[in-house]
mmCIF file with all atom_site columns, C-alpha atoms and ligand atoms in Angstrom:
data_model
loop_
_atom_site.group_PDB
_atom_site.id
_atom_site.type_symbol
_atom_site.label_atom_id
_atom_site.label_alt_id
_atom_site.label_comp_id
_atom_site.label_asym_id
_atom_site.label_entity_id
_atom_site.label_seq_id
_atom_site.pdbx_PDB_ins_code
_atom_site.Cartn_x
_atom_site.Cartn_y
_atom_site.Cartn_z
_atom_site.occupancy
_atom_site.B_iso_or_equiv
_atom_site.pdbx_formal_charge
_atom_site.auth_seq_id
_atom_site.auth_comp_id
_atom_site.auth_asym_id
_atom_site.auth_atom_id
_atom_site.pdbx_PDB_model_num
ATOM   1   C CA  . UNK A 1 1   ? 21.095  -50.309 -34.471 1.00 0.00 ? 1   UNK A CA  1
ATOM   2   C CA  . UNK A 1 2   ? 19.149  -48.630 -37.590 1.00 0.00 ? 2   UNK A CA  1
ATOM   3   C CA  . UNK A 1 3   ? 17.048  -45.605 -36.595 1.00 0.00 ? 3   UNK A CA  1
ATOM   4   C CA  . UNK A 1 4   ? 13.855  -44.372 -37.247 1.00 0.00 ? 4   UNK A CA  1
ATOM   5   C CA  . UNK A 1 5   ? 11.609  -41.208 -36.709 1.00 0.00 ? 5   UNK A CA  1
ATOM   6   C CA  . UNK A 1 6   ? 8.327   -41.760 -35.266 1.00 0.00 ? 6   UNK A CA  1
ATOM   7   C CA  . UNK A 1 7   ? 6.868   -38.478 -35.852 1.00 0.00 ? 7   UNK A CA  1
ATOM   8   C CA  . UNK A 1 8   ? 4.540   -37.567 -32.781 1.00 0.00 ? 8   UNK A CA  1
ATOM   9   C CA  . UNK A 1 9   ? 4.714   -35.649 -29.814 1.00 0.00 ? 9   UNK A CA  1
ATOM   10  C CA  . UNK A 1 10  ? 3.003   -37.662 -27.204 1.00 0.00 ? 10  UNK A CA  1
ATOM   11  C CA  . UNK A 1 11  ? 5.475   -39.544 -24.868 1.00 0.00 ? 11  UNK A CA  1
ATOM   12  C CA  . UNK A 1 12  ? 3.731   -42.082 -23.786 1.00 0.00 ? 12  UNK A CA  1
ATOM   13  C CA  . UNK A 1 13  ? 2.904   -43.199 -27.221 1.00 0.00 ? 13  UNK A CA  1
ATOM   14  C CA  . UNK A 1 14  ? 6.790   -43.214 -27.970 1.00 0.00 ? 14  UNK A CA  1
ATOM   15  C CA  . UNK A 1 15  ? 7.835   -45.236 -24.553 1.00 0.00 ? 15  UNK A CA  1
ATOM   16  C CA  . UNK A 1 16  ? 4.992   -47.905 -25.540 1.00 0.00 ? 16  UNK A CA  1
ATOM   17  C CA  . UNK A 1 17  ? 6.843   -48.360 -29.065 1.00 0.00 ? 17  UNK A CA  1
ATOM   18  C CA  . UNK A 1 18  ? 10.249  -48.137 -27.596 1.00 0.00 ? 18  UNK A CA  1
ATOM   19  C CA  . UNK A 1 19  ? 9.195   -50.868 -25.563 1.00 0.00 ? 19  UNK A CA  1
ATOM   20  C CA  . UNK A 1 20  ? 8.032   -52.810 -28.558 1.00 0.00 ? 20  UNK A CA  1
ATOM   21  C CA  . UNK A 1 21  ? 11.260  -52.171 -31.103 1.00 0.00 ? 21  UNK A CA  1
ATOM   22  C CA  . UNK A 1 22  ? 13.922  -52.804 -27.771 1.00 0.00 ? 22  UNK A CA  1
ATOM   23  C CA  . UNK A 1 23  ? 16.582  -54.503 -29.259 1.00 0.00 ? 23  UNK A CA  1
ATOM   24  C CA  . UNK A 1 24  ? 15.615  -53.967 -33.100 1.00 0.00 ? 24  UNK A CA  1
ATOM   25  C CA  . UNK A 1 25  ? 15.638  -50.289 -33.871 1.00 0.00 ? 25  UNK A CA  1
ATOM   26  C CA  . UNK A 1 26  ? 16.645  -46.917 -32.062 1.00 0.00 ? 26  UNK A CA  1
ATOM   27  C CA  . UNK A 1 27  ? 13.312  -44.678 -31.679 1.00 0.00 ? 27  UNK A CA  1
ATOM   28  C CA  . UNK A 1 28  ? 13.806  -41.042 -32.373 1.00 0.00 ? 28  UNK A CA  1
ATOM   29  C CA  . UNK A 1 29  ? 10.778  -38.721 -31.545 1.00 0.00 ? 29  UNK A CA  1
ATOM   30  C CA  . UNK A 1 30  ? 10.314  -35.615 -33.038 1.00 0.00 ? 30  UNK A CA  1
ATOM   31  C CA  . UNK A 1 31  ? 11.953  -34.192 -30.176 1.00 0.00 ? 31  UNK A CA  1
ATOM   32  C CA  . UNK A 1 32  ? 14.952  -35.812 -30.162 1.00 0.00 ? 32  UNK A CA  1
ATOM   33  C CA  . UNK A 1 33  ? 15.426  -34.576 -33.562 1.00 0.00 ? 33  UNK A CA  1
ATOM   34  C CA  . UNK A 1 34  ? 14.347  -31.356 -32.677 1.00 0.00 ? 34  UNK A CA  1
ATOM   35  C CA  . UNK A 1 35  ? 11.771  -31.063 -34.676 1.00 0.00 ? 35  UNK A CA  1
ATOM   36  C CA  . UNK A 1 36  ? 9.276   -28.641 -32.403 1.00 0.00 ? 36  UNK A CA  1
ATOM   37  C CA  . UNK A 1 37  ? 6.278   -27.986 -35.242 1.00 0.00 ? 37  UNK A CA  1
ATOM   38  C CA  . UNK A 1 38  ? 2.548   -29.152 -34.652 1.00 0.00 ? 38  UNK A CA  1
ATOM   39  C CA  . UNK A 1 39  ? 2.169   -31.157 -38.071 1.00 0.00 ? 39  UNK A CA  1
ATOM   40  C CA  . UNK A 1 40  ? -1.161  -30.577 -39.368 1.00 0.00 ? 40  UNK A CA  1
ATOM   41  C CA  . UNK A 1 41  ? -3.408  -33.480 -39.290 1.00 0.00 ? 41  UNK A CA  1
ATOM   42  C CA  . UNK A 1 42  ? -6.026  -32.441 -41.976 1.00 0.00 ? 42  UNK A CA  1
ATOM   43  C CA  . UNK A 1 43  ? -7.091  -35.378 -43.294 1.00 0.00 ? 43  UNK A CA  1
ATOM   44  C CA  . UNK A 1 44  ? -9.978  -37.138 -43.094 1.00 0.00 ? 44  UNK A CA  1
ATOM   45  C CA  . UNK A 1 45  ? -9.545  -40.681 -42.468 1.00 0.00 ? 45  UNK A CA  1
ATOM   46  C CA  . UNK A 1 46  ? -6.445  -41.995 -39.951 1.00 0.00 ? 46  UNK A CA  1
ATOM   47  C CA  . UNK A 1 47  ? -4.868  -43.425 -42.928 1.00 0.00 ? 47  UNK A CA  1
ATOM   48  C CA  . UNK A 1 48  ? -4.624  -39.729 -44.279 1.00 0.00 ? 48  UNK A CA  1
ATOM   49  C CA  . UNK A 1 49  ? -3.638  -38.026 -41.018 1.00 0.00 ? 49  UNK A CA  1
ATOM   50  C CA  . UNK A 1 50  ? -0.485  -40.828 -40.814 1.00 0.00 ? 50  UNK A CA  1
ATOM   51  C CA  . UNK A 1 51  ? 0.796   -39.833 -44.134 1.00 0.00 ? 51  UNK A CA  1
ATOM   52  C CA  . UNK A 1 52  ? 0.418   -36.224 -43.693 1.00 0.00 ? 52  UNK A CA  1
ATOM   53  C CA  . UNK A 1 53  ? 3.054   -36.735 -40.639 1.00 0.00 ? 53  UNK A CA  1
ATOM   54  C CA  . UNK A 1 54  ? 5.227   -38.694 -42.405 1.00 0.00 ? 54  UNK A CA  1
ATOM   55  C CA  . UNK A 1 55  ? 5.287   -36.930 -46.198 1.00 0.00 ? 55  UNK A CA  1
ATOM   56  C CA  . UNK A 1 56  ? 5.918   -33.744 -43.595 1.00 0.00 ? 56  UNK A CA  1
ATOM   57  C CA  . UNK A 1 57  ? 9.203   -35.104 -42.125 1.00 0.00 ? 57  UNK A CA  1
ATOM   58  C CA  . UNK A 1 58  ? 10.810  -36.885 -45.225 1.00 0.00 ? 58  UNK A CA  1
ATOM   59  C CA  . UNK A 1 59  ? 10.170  -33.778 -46.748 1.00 0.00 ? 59  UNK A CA  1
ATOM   60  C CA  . UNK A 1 60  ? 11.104  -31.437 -44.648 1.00 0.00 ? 60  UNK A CA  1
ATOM   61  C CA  . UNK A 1 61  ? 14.211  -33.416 -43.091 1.00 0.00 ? 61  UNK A CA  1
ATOM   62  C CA  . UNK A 1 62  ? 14.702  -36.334 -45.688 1.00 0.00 ? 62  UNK A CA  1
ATOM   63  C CA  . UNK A 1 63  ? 14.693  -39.100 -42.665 1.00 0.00 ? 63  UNK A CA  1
ATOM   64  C CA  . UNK A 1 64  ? 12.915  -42.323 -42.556 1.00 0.00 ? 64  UNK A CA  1
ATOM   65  C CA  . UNK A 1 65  ? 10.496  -42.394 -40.582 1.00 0.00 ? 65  UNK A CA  1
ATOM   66  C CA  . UNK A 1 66  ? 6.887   -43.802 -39.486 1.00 0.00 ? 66  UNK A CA  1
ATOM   67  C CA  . UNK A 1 67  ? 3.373   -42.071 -37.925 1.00 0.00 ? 67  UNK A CA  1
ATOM   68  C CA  . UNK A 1 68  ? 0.241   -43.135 -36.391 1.00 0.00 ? 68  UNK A CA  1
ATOM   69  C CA  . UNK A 1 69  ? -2.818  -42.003 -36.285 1.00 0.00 ? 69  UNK A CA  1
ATOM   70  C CA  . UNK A 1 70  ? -5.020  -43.623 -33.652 1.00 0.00 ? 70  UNK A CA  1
ATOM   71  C CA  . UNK A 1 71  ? -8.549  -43.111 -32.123 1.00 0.00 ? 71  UNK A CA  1
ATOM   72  C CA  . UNK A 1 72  ? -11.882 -44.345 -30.562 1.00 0.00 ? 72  UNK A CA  1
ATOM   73  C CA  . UNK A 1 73  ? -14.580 -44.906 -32.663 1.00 0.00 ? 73  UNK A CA  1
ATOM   74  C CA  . UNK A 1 74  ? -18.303 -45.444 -30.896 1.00 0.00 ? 74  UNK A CA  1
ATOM   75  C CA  . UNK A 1 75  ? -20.885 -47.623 -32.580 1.00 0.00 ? 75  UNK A CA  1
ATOM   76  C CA  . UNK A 1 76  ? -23.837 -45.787 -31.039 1.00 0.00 ? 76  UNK A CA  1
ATOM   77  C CA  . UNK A 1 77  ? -21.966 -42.535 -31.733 1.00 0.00 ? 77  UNK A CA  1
ATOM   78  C CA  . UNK A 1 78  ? -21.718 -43.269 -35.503 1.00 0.00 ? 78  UNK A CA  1
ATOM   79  C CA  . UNK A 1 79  ? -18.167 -43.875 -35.013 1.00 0.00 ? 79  UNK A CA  1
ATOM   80  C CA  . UNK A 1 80  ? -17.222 -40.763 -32.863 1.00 0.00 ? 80  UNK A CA  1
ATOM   81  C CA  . UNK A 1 81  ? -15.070 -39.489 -31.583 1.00 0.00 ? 81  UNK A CA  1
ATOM   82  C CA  . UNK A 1 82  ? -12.628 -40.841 -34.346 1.00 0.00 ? 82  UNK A CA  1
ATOM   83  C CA  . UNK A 1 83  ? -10.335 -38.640 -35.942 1.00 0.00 ? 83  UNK A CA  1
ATOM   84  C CA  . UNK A 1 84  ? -11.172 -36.041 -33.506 1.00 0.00 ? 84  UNK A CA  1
ATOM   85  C CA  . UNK A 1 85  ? -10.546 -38.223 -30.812 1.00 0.00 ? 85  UNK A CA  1
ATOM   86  C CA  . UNK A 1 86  ? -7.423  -35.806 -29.212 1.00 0.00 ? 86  UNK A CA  1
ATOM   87  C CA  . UNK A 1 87  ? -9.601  -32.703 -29.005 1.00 0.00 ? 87  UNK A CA  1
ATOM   88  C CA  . UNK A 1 88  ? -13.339 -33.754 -28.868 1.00 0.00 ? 88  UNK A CA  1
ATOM   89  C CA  . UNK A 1 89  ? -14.276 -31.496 -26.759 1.00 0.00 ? 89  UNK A CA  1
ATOM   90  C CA  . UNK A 1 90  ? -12.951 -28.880 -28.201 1.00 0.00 ? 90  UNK A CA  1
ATOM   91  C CA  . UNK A 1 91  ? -9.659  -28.752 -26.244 1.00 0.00 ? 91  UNK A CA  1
ATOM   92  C CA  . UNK A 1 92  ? -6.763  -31.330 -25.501 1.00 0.00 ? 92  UNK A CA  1
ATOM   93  C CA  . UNK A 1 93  ? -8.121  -31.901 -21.751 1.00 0.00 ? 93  UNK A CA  1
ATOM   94  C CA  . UNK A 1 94  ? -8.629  -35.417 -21.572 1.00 0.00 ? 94  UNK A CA  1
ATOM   95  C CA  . UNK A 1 95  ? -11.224 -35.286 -18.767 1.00 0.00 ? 95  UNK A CA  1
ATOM   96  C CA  . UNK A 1 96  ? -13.579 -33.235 -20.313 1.00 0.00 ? 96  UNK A CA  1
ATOM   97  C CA  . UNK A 1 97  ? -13.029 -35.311 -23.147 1.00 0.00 ? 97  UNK A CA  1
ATOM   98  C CA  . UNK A 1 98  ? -14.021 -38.300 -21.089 1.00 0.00 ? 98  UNK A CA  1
ATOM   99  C CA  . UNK A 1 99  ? -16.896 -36.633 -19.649 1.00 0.00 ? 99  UNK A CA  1
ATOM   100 C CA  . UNK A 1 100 ? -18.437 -35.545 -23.139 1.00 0.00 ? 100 UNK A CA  1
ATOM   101 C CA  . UNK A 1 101 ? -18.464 -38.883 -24.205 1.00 0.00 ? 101 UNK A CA  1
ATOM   102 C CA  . UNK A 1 102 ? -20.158 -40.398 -21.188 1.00 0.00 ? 102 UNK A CA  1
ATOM   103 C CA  . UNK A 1 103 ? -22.436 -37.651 -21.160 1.00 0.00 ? 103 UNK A CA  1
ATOM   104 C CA  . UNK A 1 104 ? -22.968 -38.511 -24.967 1.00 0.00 ? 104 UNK A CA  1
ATOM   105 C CA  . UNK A 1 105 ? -22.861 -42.483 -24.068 1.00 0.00 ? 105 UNK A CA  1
ATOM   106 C CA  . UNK A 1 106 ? -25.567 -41.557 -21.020 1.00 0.00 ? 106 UNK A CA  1
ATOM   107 C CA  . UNK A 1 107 ? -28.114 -44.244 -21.049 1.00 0.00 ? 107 UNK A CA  1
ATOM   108 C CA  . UNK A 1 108 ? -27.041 -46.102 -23.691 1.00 0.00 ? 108 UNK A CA  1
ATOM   109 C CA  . UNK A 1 109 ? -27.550 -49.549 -23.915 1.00 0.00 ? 109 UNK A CA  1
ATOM   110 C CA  . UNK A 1 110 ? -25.159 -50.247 -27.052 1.00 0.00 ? 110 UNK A CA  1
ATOM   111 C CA  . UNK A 1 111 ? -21.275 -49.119 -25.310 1.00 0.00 ? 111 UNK A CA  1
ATOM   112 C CA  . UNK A 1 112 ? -19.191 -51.238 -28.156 1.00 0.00 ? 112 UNK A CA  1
ATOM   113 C CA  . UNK A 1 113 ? -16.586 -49.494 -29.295 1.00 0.00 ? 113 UNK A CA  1
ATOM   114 C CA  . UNK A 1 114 ? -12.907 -50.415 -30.715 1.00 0.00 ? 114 UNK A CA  1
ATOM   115 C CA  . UNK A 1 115 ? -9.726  -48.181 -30.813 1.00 0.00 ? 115 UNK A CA  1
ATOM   116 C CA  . UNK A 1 116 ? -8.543  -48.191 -34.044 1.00 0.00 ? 116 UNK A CA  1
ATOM   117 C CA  . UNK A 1 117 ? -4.458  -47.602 -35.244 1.00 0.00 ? 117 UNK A CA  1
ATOM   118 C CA  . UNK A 1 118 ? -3.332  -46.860 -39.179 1.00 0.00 ? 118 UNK A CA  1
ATOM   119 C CA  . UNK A 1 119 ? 0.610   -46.511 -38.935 1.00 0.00 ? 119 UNK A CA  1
ATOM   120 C CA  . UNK A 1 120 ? 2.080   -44.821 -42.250 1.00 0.00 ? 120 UNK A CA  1
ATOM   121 C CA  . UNK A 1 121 ? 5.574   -46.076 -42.883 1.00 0.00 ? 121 UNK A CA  1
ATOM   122 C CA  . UNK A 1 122 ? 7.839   -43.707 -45.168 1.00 0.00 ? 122 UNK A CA  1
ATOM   123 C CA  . UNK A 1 123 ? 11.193  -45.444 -46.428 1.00 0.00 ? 123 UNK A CA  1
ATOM   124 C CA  . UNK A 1 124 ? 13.192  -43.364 -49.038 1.00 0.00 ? 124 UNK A CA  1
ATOM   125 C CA  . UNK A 1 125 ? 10.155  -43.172 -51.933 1.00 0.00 ? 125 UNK A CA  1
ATOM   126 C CA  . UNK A 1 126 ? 8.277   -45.798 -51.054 1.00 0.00 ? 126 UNK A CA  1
ATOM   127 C CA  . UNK A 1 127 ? 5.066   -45.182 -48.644 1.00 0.00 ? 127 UNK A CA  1
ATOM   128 C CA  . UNK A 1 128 ? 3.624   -48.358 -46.755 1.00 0.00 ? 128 UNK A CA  1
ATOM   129 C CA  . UNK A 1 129 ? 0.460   -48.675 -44.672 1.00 0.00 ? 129 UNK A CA  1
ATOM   130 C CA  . UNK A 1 130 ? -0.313  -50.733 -41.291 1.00 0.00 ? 130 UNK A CA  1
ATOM   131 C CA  . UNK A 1 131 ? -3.722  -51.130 -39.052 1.00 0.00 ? 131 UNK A CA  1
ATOM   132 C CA  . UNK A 1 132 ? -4.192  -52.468 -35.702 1.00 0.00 ? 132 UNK A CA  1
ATOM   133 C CA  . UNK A 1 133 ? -7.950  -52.804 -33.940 1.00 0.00 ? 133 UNK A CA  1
ATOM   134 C CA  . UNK A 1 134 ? -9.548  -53.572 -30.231 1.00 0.00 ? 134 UNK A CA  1
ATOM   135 C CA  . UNK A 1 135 ? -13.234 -53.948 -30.121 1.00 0.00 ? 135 UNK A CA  1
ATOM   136 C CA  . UNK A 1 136 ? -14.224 -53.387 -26.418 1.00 0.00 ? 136 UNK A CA  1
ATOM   137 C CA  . UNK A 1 137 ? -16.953 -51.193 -24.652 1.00 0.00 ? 137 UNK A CA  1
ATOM   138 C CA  . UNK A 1 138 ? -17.294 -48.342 -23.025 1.00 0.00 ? 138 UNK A CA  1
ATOM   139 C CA  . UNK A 1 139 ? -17.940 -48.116 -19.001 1.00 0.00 ? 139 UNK A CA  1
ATOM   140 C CA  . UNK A 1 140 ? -19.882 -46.477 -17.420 1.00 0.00 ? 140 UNK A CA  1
ATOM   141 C CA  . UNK A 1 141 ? -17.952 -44.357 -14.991 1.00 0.00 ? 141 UNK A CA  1
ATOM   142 C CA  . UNK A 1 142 ? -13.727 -44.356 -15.575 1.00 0.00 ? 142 UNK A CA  1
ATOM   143 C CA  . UNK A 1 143 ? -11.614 -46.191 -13.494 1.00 0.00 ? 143 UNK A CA  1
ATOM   144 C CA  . UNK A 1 144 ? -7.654  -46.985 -13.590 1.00 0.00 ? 144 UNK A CA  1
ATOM   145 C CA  . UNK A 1 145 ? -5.026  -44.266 -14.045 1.00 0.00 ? 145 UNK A CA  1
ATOM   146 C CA  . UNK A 1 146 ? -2.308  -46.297 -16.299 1.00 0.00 ? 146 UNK A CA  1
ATOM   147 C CA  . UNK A 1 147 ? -2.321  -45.593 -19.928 1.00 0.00 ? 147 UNK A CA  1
ATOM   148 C CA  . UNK A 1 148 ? -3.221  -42.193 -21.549 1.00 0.00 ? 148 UNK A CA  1
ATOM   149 C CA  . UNK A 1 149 ? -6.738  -40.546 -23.483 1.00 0.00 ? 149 UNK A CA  1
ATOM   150 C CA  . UNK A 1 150 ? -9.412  -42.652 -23.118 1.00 0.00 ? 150 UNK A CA  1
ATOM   151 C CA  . UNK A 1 151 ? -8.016  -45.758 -21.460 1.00 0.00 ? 151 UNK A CA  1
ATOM   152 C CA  . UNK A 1 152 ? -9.751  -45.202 -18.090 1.00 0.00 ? 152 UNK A CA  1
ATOM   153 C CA  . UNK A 1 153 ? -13.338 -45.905 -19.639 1.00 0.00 ? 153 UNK A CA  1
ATOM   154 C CA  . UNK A 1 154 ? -11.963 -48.691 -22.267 1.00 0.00 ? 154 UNK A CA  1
ATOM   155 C CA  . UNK A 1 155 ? -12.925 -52.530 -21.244 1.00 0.00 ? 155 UNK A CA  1
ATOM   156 C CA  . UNK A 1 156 ? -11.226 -54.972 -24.273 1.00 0.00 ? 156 UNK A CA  1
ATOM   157 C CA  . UNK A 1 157 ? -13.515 -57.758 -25.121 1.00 0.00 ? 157 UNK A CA  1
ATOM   158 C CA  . UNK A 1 158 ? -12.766 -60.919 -22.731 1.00 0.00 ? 158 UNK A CA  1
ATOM   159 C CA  . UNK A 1 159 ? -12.123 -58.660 -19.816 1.00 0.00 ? 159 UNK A CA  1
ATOM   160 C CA  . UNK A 1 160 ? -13.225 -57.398 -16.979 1.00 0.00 ? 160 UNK A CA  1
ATOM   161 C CA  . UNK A 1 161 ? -10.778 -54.266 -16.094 1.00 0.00 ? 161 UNK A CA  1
ATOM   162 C CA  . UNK A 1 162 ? -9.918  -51.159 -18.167 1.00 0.00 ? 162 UNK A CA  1
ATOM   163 C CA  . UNK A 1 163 ? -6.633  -50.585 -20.641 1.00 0.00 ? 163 UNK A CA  1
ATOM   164 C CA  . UNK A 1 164 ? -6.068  -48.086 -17.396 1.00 0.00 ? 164 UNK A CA  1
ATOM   165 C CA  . UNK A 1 165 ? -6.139  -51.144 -14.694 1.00 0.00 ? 165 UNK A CA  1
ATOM   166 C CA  . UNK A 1 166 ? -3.489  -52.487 -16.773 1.00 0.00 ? 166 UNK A CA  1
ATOM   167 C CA  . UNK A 1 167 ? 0.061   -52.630 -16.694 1.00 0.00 ? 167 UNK A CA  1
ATOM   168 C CA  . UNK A 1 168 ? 1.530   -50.882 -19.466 1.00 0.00 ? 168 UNK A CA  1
ATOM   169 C CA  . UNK A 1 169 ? 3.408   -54.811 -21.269 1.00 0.00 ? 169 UNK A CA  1
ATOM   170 C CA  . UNK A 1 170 ? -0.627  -55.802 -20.594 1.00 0.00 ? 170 UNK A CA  1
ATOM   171 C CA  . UNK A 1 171 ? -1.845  -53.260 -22.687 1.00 0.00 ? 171 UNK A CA  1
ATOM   172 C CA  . UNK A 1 172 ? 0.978   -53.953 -25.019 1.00 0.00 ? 172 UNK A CA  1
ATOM   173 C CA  . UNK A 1 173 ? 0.306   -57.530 -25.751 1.00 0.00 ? 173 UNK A CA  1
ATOM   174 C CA  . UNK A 1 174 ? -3.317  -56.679 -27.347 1.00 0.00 ? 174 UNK A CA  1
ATOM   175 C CA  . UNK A 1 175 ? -3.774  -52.706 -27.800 1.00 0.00 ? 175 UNK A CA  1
ATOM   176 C CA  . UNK A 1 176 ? -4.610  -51.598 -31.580 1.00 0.00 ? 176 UNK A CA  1
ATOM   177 C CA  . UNK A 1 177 ? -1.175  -49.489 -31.264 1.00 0.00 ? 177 UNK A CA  1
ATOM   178 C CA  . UNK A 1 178 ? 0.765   -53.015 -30.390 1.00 0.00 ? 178 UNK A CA  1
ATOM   179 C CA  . UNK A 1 179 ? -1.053  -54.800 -33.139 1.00 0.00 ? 179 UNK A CA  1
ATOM   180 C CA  . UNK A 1 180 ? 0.105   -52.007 -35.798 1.00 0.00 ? 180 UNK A CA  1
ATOM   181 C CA  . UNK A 1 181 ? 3.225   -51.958 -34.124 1.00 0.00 ? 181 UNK A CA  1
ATOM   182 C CA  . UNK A 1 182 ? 3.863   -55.788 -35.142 1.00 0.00 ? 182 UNK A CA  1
ATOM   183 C CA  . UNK A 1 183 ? 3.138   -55.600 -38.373 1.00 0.00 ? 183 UNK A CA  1
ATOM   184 C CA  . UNK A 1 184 ? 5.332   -52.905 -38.571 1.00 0.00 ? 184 UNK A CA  1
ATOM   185 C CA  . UNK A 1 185 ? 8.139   -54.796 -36.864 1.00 0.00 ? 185 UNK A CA  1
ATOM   186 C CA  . UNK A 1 186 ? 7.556   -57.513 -39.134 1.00 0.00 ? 186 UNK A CA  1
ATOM   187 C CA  . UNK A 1 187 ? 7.946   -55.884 -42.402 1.00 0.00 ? 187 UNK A CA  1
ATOM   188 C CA  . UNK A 1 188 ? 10.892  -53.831 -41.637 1.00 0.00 ? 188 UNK A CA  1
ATOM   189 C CA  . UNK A 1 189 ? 12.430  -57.455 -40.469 1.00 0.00 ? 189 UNK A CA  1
ATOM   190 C CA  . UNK A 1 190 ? 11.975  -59.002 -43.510 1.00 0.00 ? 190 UNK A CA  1
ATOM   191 C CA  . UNK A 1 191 ? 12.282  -55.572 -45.924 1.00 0.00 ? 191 UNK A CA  1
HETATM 192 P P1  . ITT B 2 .   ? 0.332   -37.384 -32.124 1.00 0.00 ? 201 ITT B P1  1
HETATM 193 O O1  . ITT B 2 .   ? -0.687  -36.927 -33.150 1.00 0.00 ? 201 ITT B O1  1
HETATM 194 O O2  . ITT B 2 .   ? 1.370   -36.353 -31.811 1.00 0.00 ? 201 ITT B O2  1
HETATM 195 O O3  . ITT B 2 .   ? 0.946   -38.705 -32.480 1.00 0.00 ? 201 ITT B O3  1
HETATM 196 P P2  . ITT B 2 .   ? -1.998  -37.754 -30.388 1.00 0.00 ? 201 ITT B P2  1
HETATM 197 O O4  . ITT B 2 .   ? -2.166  -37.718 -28.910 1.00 0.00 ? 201 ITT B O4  1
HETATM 198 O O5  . ITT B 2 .   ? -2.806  -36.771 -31.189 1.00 0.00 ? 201 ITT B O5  1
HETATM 199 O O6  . ITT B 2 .   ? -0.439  -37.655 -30.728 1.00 0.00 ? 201 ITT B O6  1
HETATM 200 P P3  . ITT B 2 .   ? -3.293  -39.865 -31.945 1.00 0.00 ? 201 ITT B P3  1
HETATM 201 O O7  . ITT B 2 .   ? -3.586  -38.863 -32.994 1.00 0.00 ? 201 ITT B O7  1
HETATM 202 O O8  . ITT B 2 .   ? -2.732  -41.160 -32.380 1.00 0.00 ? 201 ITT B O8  1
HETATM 203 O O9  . ITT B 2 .   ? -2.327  -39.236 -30.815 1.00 0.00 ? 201 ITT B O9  1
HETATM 204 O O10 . ITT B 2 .   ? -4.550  -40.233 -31.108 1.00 0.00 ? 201 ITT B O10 1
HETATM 205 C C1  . ITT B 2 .   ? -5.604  -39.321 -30.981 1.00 0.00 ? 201 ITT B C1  1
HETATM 206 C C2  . ITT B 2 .   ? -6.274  -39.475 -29.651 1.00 0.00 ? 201 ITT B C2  1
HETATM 207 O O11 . ITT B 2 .   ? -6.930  -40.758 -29.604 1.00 0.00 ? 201 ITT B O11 1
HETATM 208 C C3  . ITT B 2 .   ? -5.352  -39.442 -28.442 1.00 0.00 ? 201 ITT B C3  1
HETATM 209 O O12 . ITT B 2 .   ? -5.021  -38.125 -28.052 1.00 0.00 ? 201 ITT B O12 1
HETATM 210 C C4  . ITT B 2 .   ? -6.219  -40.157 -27.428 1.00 0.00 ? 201 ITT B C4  1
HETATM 211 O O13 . ITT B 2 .   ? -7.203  -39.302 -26.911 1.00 0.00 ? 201 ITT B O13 1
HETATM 212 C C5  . ITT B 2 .   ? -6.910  -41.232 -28.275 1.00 0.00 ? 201 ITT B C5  1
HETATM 213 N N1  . ITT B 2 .   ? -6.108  -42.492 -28.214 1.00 0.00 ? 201 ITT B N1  1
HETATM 214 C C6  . ITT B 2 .   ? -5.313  -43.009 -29.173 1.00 0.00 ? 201 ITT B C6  1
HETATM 215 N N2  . ITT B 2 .   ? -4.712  -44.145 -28.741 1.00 0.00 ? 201 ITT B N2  1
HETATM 216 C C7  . ITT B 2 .   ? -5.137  -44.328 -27.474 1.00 0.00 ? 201 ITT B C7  1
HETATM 217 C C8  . ITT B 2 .   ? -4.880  -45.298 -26.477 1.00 0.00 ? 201 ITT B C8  1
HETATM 218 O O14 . ITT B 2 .   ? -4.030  -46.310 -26.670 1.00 0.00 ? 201 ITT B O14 1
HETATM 219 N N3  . ITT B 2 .   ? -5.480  -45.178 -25.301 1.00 0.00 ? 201 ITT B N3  1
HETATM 220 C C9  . ITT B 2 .   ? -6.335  -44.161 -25.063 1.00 0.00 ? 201 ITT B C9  1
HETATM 221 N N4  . ITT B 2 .   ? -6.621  -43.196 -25.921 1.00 0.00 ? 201 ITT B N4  1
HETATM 222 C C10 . ITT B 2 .   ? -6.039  -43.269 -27.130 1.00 0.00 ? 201 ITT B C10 1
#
């Protein structure tokens, strides 16, 4: 089976994709190639942050490999939190994270919001881009406790629980990650 690096540290983002690529590719994190660095995400957009990841590990370890940058972006919030989704309160604790933005949200009578996914795919010289989106709204209070970040507060349009009330092959079949993810799978198919 061909391998590929998908350069982030956040498990449960790597046992979604594994789930996605079974049977087409081996997933390598950036632990399993011991790669232990925080990459610096300095960009601006998602599309920038995913690039920065993978120009840092073809460089640096001359491997194929892909990145994504994800986040929630608020209408009423002017798109926040967004690229600073992981650490909008100021740390990486997602509760307080979750409580800023209700506190933010407080009120409000506009909750639509959409998780958004940019993948950046590196393959020897040549640097390919993918983008997966979920409009939805945001609750009112959290509920569920599958999924990660800010799934607990996430209702996908046409339904009535939370990305956390679902299982994680639910989330799969219509997350912004899974959406990427597929066109992904599909180009490196037919590359
Ligand atoms: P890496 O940069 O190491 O890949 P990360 O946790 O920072 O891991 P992202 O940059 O892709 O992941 O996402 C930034 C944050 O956006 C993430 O920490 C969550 O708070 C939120 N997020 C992204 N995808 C999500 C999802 O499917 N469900 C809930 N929250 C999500």
């Amino acid at each position: 089976m061909p391998k590929l690096v998908f350069a982030t540290n956040n498990q449960y983002k790597v046992q979604e994709v594994q789930h996605l690529l079974e049977g087409v590719y081996t997933v390598l994190s950036l632990s399993d190639i011991g790669c232990n660095e925080d990459i610096p995400e300095t960009g601006s957009t998602f599309a920038e942050n995913a690039a920065l990841k993978t120009a840092y590990v073809s460089g640096k370890l001359g491997l194929d490999c892909f990145a994504d940058d994800s986040g929630l972006e608020i209408a009423a919030l002017n798109d926040e939190p967004g690229i600073f989704s992981a650490r909008y309160s100021g740390t990486r604790d997602v509760q307080k994270n979750i409580e800023l933005v209700l506190e933010k949200m407080k009120g409000m009578g506009d909750r639509r919001a959409r998780f958004k996914t940019v993948i950046s795919l590196k393959l020897g010289a040549q640097d390919y881009l993918f983008e997966g989106v979920i409009n939805g709204r945001i609750r009112e209070a959290p509920a569920g406790s599958q999924g990660f970040g800010y799934d607990p507060i996430f209702e996908p349009e046409g339904y009535s629980h939370t990305f956390a009330e679902m299982s994680v092959s639910e989330k799969n079949s219509i997350s912004h990650r899974a959406q990427a993810m597929q066109k992904l799978i599909a180009f490196l198919k037919g590359a």
